[in-house]
Coordinates of C-alpha atoms in Angstrom, one line a residue:
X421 CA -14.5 -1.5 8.0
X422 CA -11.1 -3.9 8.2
X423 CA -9.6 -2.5 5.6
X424 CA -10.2 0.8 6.9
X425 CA -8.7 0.1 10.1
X426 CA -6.2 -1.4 8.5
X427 CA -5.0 1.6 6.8
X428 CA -5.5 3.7 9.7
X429 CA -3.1 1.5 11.5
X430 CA -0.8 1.6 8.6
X431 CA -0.6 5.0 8.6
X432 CA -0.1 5.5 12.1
X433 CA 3.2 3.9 12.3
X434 CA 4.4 6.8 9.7
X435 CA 7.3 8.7 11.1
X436 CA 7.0 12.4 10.9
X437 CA 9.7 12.2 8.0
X438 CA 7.3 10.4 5.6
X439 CA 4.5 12.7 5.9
X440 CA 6.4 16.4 6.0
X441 CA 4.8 18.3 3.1
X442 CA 6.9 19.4 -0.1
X443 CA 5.8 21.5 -2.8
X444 CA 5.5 20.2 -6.1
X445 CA 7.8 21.2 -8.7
X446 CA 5.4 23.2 -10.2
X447 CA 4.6 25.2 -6.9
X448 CA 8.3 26.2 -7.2
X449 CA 7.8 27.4 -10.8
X450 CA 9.0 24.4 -13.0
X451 CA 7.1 24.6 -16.1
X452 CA 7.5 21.6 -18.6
X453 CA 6.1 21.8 -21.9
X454 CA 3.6 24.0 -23.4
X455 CA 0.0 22.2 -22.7
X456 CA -1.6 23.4 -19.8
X457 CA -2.1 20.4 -17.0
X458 CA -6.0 20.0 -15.7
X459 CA -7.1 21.2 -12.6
X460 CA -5.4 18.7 -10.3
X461 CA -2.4 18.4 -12.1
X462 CA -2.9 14.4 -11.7
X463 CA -4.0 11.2 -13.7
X464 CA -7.1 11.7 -11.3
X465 CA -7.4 14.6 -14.1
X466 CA -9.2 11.7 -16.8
X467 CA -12.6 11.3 -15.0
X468 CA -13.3 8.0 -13.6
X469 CA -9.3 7.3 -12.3
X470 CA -9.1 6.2 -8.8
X471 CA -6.0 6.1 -7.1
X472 CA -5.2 3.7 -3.6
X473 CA -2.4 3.7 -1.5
X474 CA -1.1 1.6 1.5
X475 CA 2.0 2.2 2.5
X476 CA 4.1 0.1 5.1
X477 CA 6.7 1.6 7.1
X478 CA 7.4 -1.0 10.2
X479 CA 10.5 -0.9 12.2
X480 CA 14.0 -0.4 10.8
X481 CA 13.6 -2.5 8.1
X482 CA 10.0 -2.2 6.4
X483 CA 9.7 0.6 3.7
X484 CA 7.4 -0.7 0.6
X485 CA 3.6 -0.7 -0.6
X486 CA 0.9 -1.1 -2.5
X487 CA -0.4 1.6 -5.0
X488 CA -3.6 0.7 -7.0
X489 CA -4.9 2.9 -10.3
X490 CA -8.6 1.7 -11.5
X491 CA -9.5 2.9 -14.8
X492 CA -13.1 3.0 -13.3
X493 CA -15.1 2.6 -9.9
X494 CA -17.1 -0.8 -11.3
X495 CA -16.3 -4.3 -12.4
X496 CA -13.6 -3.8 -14.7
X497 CA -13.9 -7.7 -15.7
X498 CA -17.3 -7.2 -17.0
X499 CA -16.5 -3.9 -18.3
X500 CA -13.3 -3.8 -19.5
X501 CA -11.1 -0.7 -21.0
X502 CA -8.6 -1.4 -23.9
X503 CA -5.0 -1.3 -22.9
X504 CA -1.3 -1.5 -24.0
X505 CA 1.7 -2.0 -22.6
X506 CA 4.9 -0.7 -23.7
X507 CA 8.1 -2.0 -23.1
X508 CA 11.5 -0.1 -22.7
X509 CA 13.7 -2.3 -21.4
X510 CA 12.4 -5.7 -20.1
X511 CA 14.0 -6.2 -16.9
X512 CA 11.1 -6.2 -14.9
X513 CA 8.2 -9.0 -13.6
X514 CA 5.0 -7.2 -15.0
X515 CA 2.4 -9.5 -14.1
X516 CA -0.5 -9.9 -16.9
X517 CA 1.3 -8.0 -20.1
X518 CA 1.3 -10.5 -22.4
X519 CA -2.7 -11.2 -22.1
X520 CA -3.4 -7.1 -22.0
X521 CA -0.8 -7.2 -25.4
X522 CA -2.3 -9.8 -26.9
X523 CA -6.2 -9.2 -26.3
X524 CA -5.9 -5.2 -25.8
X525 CA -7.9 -5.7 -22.6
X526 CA -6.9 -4.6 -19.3
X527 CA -9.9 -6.3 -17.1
X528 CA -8.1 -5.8 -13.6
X529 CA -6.9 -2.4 -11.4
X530 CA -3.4 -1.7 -11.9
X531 CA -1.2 -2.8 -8.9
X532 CA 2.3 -1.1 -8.6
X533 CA 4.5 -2.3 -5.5
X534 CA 7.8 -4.2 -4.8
X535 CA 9.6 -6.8 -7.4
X536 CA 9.4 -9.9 -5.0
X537 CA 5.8 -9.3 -3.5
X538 CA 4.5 -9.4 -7.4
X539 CA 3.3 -13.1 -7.0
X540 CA 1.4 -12.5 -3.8
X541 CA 0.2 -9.2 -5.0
X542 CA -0.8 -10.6 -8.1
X543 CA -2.9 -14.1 -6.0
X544 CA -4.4 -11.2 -3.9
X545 CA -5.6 -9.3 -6.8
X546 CA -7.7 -12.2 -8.1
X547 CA -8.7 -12.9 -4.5
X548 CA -10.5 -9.5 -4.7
X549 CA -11.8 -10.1 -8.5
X550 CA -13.3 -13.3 -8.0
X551 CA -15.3 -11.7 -4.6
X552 CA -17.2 -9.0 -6.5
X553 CA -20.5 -9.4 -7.3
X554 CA -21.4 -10.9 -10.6
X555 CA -18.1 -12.9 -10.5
X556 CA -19.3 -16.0 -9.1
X557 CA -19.1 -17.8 -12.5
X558 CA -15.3 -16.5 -13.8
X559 CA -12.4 -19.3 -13.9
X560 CA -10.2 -16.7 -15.4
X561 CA -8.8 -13.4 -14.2
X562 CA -5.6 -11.3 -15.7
X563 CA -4.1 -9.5 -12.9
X564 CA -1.9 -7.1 -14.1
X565 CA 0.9 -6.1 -11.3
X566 CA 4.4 -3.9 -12.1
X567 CA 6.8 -3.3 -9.4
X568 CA 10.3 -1.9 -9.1
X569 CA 13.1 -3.0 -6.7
X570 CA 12.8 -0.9 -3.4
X571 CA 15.6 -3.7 -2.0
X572 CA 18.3 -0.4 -0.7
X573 CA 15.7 0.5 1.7
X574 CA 13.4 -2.3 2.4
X575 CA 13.7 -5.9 3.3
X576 CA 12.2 -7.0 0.2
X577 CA 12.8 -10.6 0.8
X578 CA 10.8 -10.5 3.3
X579 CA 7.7 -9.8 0.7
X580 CA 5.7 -8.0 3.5
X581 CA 2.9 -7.2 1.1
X582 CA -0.4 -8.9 2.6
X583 CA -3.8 -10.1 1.5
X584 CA -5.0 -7.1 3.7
X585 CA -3.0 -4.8 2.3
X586 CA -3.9 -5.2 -1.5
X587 CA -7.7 -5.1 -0.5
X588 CA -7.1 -1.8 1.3
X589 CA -5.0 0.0 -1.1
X590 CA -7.9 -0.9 -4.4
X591 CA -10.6 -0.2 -1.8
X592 CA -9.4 3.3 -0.3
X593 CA -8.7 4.4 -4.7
X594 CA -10.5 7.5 -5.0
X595 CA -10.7 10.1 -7.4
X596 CA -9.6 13.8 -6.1
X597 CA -5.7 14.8 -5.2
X598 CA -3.0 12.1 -5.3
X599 CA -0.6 11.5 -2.6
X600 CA 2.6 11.7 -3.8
X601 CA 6.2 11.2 -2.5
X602 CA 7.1 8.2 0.0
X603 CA 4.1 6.4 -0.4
X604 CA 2.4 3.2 -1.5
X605 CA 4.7 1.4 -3.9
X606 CA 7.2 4.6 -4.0
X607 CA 7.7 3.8 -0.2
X608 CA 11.1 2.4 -0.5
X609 CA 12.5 3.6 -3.8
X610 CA 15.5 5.4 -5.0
X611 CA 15.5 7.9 -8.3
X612 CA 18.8 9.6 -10.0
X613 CA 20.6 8.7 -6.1
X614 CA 18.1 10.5 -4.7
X615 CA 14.3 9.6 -2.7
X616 CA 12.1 8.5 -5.5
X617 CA 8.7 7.4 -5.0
X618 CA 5.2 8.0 -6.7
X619 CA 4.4 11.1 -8.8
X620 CA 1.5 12.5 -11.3
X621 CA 0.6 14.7 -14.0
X622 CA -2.1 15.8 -16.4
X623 CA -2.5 17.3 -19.8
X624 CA -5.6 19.0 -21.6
X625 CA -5.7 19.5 -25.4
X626 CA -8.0 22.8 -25.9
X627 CA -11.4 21.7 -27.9
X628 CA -9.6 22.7 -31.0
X629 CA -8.1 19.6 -30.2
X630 CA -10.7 17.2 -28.9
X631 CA -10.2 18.5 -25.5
X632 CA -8.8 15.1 -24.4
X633 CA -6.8 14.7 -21.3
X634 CA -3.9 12.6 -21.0
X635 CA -2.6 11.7 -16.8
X636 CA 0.7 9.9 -15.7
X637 CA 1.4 8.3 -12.7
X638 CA 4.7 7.2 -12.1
X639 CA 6.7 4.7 -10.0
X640 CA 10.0 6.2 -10.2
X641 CA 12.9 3.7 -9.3
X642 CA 16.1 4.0 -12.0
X643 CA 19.3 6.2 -12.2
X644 CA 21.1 8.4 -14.3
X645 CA 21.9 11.8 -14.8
X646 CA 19.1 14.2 -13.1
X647 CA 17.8 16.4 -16.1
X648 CA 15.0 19.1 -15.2
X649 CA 13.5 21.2 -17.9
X650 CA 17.1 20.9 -20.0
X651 CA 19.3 21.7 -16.7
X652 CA 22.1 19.3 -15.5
X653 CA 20.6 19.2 -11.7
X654 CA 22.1 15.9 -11.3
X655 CA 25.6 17.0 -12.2
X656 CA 25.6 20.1 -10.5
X657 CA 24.6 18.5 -7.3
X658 CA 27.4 16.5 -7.7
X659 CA 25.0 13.1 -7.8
X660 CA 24.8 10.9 -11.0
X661 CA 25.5 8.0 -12.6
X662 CA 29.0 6.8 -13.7
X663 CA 30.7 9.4 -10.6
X664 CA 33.6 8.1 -9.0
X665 CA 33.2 5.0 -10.9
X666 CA 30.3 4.3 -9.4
X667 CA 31.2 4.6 -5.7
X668 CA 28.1 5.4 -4.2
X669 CA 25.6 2.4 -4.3
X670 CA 22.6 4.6 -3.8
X671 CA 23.2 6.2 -7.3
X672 CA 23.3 2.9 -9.6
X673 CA 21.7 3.4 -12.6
X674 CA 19.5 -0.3 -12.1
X675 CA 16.0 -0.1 -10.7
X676 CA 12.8 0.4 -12.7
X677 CA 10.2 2.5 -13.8
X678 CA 6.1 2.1 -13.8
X679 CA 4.3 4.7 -15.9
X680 CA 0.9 4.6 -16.1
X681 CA -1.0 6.5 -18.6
X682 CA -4.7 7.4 -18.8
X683 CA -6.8 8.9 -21.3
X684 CA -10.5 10.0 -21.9
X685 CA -9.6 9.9 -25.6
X686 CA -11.3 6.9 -27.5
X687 CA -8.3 4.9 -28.6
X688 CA -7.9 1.4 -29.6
X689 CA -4.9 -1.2 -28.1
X690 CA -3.1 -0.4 -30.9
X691 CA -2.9 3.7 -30.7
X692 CA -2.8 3.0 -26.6
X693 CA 0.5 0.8 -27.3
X694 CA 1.8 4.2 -29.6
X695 CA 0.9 6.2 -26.8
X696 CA 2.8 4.6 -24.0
X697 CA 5.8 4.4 -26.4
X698 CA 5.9 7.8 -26.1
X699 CA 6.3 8.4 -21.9
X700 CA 9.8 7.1 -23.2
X701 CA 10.0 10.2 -24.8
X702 CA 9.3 11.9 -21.5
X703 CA 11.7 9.8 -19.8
X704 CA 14.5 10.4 -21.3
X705 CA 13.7 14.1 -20.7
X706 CA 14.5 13.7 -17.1
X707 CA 17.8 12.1 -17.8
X708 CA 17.0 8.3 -17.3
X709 CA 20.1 6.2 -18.0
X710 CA 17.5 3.0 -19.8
X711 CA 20.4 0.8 -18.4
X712 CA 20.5 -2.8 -18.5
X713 CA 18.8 -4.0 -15.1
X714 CA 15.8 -1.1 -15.2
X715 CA 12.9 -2.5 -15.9
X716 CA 11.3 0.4 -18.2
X717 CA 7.7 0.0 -18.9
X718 CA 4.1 1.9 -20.0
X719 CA 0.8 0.9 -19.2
X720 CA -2.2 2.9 -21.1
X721 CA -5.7 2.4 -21.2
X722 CA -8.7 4.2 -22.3
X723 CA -11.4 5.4 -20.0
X724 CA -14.1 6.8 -23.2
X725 CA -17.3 5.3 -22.7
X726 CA -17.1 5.0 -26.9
X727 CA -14.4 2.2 -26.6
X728 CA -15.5 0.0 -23.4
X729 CA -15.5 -3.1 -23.9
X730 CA -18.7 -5.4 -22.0
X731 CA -19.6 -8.6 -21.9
X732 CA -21.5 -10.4 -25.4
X733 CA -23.9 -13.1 -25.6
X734 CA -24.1 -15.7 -28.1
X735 CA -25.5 -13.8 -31.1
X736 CA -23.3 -10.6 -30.9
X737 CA -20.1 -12.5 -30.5
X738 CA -20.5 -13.5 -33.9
X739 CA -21.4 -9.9 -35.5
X740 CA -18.7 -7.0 -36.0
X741 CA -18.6 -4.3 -33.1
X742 CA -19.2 -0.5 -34.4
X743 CA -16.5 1.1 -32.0
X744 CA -15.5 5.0 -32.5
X745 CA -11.9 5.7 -32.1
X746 CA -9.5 8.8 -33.0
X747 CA -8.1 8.7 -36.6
X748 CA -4.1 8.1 -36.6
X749 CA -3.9 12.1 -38.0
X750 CA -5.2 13.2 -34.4
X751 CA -3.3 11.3 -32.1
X752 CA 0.5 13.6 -32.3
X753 CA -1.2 16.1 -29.8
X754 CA -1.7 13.1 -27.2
X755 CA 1.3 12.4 -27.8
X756 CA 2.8 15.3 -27.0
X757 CA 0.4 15.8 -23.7
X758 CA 1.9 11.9 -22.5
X759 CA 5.4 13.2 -23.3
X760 CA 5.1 16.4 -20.8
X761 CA 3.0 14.8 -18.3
X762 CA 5.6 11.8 -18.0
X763 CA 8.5 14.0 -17.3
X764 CA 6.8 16.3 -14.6
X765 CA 5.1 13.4 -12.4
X766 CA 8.6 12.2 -12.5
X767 CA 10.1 15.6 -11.2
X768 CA 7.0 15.5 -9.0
X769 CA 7.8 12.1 -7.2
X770 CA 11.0 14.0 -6.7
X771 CA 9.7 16.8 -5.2
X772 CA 7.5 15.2 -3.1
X773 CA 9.7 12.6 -1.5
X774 CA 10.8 13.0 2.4
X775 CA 14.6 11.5 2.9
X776 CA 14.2 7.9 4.1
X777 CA 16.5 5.5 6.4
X778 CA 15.9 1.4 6.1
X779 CA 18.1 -1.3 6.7
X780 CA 21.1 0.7 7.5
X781 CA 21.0 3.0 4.7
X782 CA 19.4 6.5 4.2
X783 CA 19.0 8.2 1.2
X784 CA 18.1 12.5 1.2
X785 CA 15.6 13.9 -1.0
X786 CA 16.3 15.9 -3.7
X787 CA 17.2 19.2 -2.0
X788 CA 14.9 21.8 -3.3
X789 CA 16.3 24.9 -2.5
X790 CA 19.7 24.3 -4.1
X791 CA 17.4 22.5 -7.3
X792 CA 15.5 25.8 -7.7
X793 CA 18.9 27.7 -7.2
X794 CA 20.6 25.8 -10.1
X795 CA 17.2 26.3 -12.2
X796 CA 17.0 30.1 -11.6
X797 CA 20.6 30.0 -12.8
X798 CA 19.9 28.4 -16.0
X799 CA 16.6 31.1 -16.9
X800 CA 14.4 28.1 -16.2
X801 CA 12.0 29.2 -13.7
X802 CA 11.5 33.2 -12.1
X803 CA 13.6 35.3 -10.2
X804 CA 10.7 35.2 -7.2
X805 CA 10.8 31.3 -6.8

């Protein structure tokens, strides 16, 4: 019941500006790829995903969160789900990769919020492990934390990311529609000069296929030059990377981005790692810069019952396991579905995003009406959007 009150009080210090609704970018007839997305459109999509917010917006000063994605609803450190993670570029301070790399194991939810509050987030994160029920004995917990620098908007030294606040965002994950926009961990971010934040997407593959789905969720936080469905948005809104030799502060191409993939498909760490290579792929799409200071990585697990991975005693540590993956020659689709899905949660946490003001500065959201004009212009999307 604290933690609920907690996020009610959270969210009732929202301003107006942070909670206006904005269509999606498919709503205003962006279509990307040829896969159809599930029914939600979301990572939500591959059953079992839960997704948490808590988003903190306090003063002038305050705009950063917490956003937490569980691969299931039960004790992920005595079930566990194989995981990868991919990196881009390594500027970043992911919490727990080398363990998940190393093991294939992700035995944690997946934390996203703000670079400096990764330590705290991270002690938190094993606060809340070590409490659940059957955990008494443990001595050992991977938390696995990504963050990107939302620094422009919020006082991020301030590392205003509590105990409470970690508890609430893992305990308020629910399966359903995502929030998307200027929340949780996309709070305070910035994307191609422009109000980033948190987006999602789905794939299905028809049964032909497997009938797999594939969901992103993004943490968009990096520059370059806005790119949607092959049209130069960025440049004909006059907003990109390298303009005016890099005059405008808001429009660096540094930051970060968090993509995290999920799949019902039974893959093993080692196709997961191929399939979060791929998001890149999706990426780039969208006209990301990869510059030096953006912290570009993947995180993909595995929600098939077929590839879980549960506690042993003494005897059947020592025997082999009989696990049932995907052969290699049925894995391009999926990677196809993570490629799309990538580059339209990050048009989506585009879309979504309200125009924020913190600590002096303010930057718009991407304006939709002249987006959709420069897409119409281009063939992309219908003459009635």
């Amino acid at each position: 019941m604290k933690s609920l009150i907690l996020i009610l009080v959270i969210f009732s210090m929202v301003p107006p500006a942070f909670t206006q609704n904005r269509p999606r970018a498919r709503e205003l007839g962006v279509i990307v790829g040829v896969l159809p997305p599930g029914p939600l459109n979301a990572i939500t999509d591959v059953g079992g995903v839960l997704v948490g917010h808590t988003t903190l917006v306090r003063g002038d000063t305050v705009r950063t969160g917490v956003t937490a994605i569980l691969p299931h609803g039960g004790n992920l450190f005595r079930e566990k789900v194989p995981g990868a993670v991919f990196v881009g570029n390594g500027f970043g301070k992911l919490a727990g990769s080398t363990q998940v790399n190393e093991l294939g194991e992700i035995e944690t939810p997946i934390l996203l919020t703000s670079t400096l509050s990764v330590p705290r987030t991270a002690d938190f994160l094993i606060d809340y492990m070590l409490s659940l029920p059957g955990n008494e004995d443990v001595q050992s917990i991977n938390p696995l934390v990504a963050e990107t620098n939302d620094g422009y908007l919020n006082d991020i030294r301030g590392r205003h990311v509590s105990r409470d606040d970690v508890f609430a965002a893992i305990k308020s994950a629910k399966d359903g529609a995502v929030t998307e926009g200027s929340v949780g961990a996309g709070t305070g971010t910035v994307a191609f000069g422009f109000k980033g934040g948190i987006g999602t997407s789905s794939r299905k593959l028809p049964q032909s296929l497997g009938g797999f789905t594939v969901g992103v969720l993004v943490q968009t936080n990096f520059g370059g030059v806005l790119t949607i469905n092959g049209a130069p948005v960025g440049r004909e809104l006059g907003r990109y990377y390298l303009k005016d030799e890099l005059a405008q502060p808001a429009n660096t191409p540094d930051g970060s981005v968090i993509i995290v993939i999920a799949t019902d498909a039974p893959l093993d760490a080692r196709n997961l790692s191929r399939l979060a290579a791929r998001a890149m792929m999706g990426l780039a799409r969208t006209g990301a810069a990869g510059s030096n200071g953006s912290g570009d990585y993947a995180i993909a697990f595995s929600t098939s019952p077929d590839v879980r991975i549960k506690p042993l005693n003494q005897s059947e540590r020592n025997t082999p396991r009989n696990v049932k993956t995907l052969a290699n020659d049925a894995i391009s689709p999926l990677f196809l579905a993570v490629i799309e899905a990538t580059e339209e949660a990050i048009y989506n946490s585009l879309f979504r995003a309200n125009t924020t003001s913190g600590r002096g500065h303010t930057v718009e959201a991407l304006p939709l009406d002249r987006t959709v004009e420069i897409l119409r212009k281009h063939g992309l999307i219908g003459p009635n959007r």
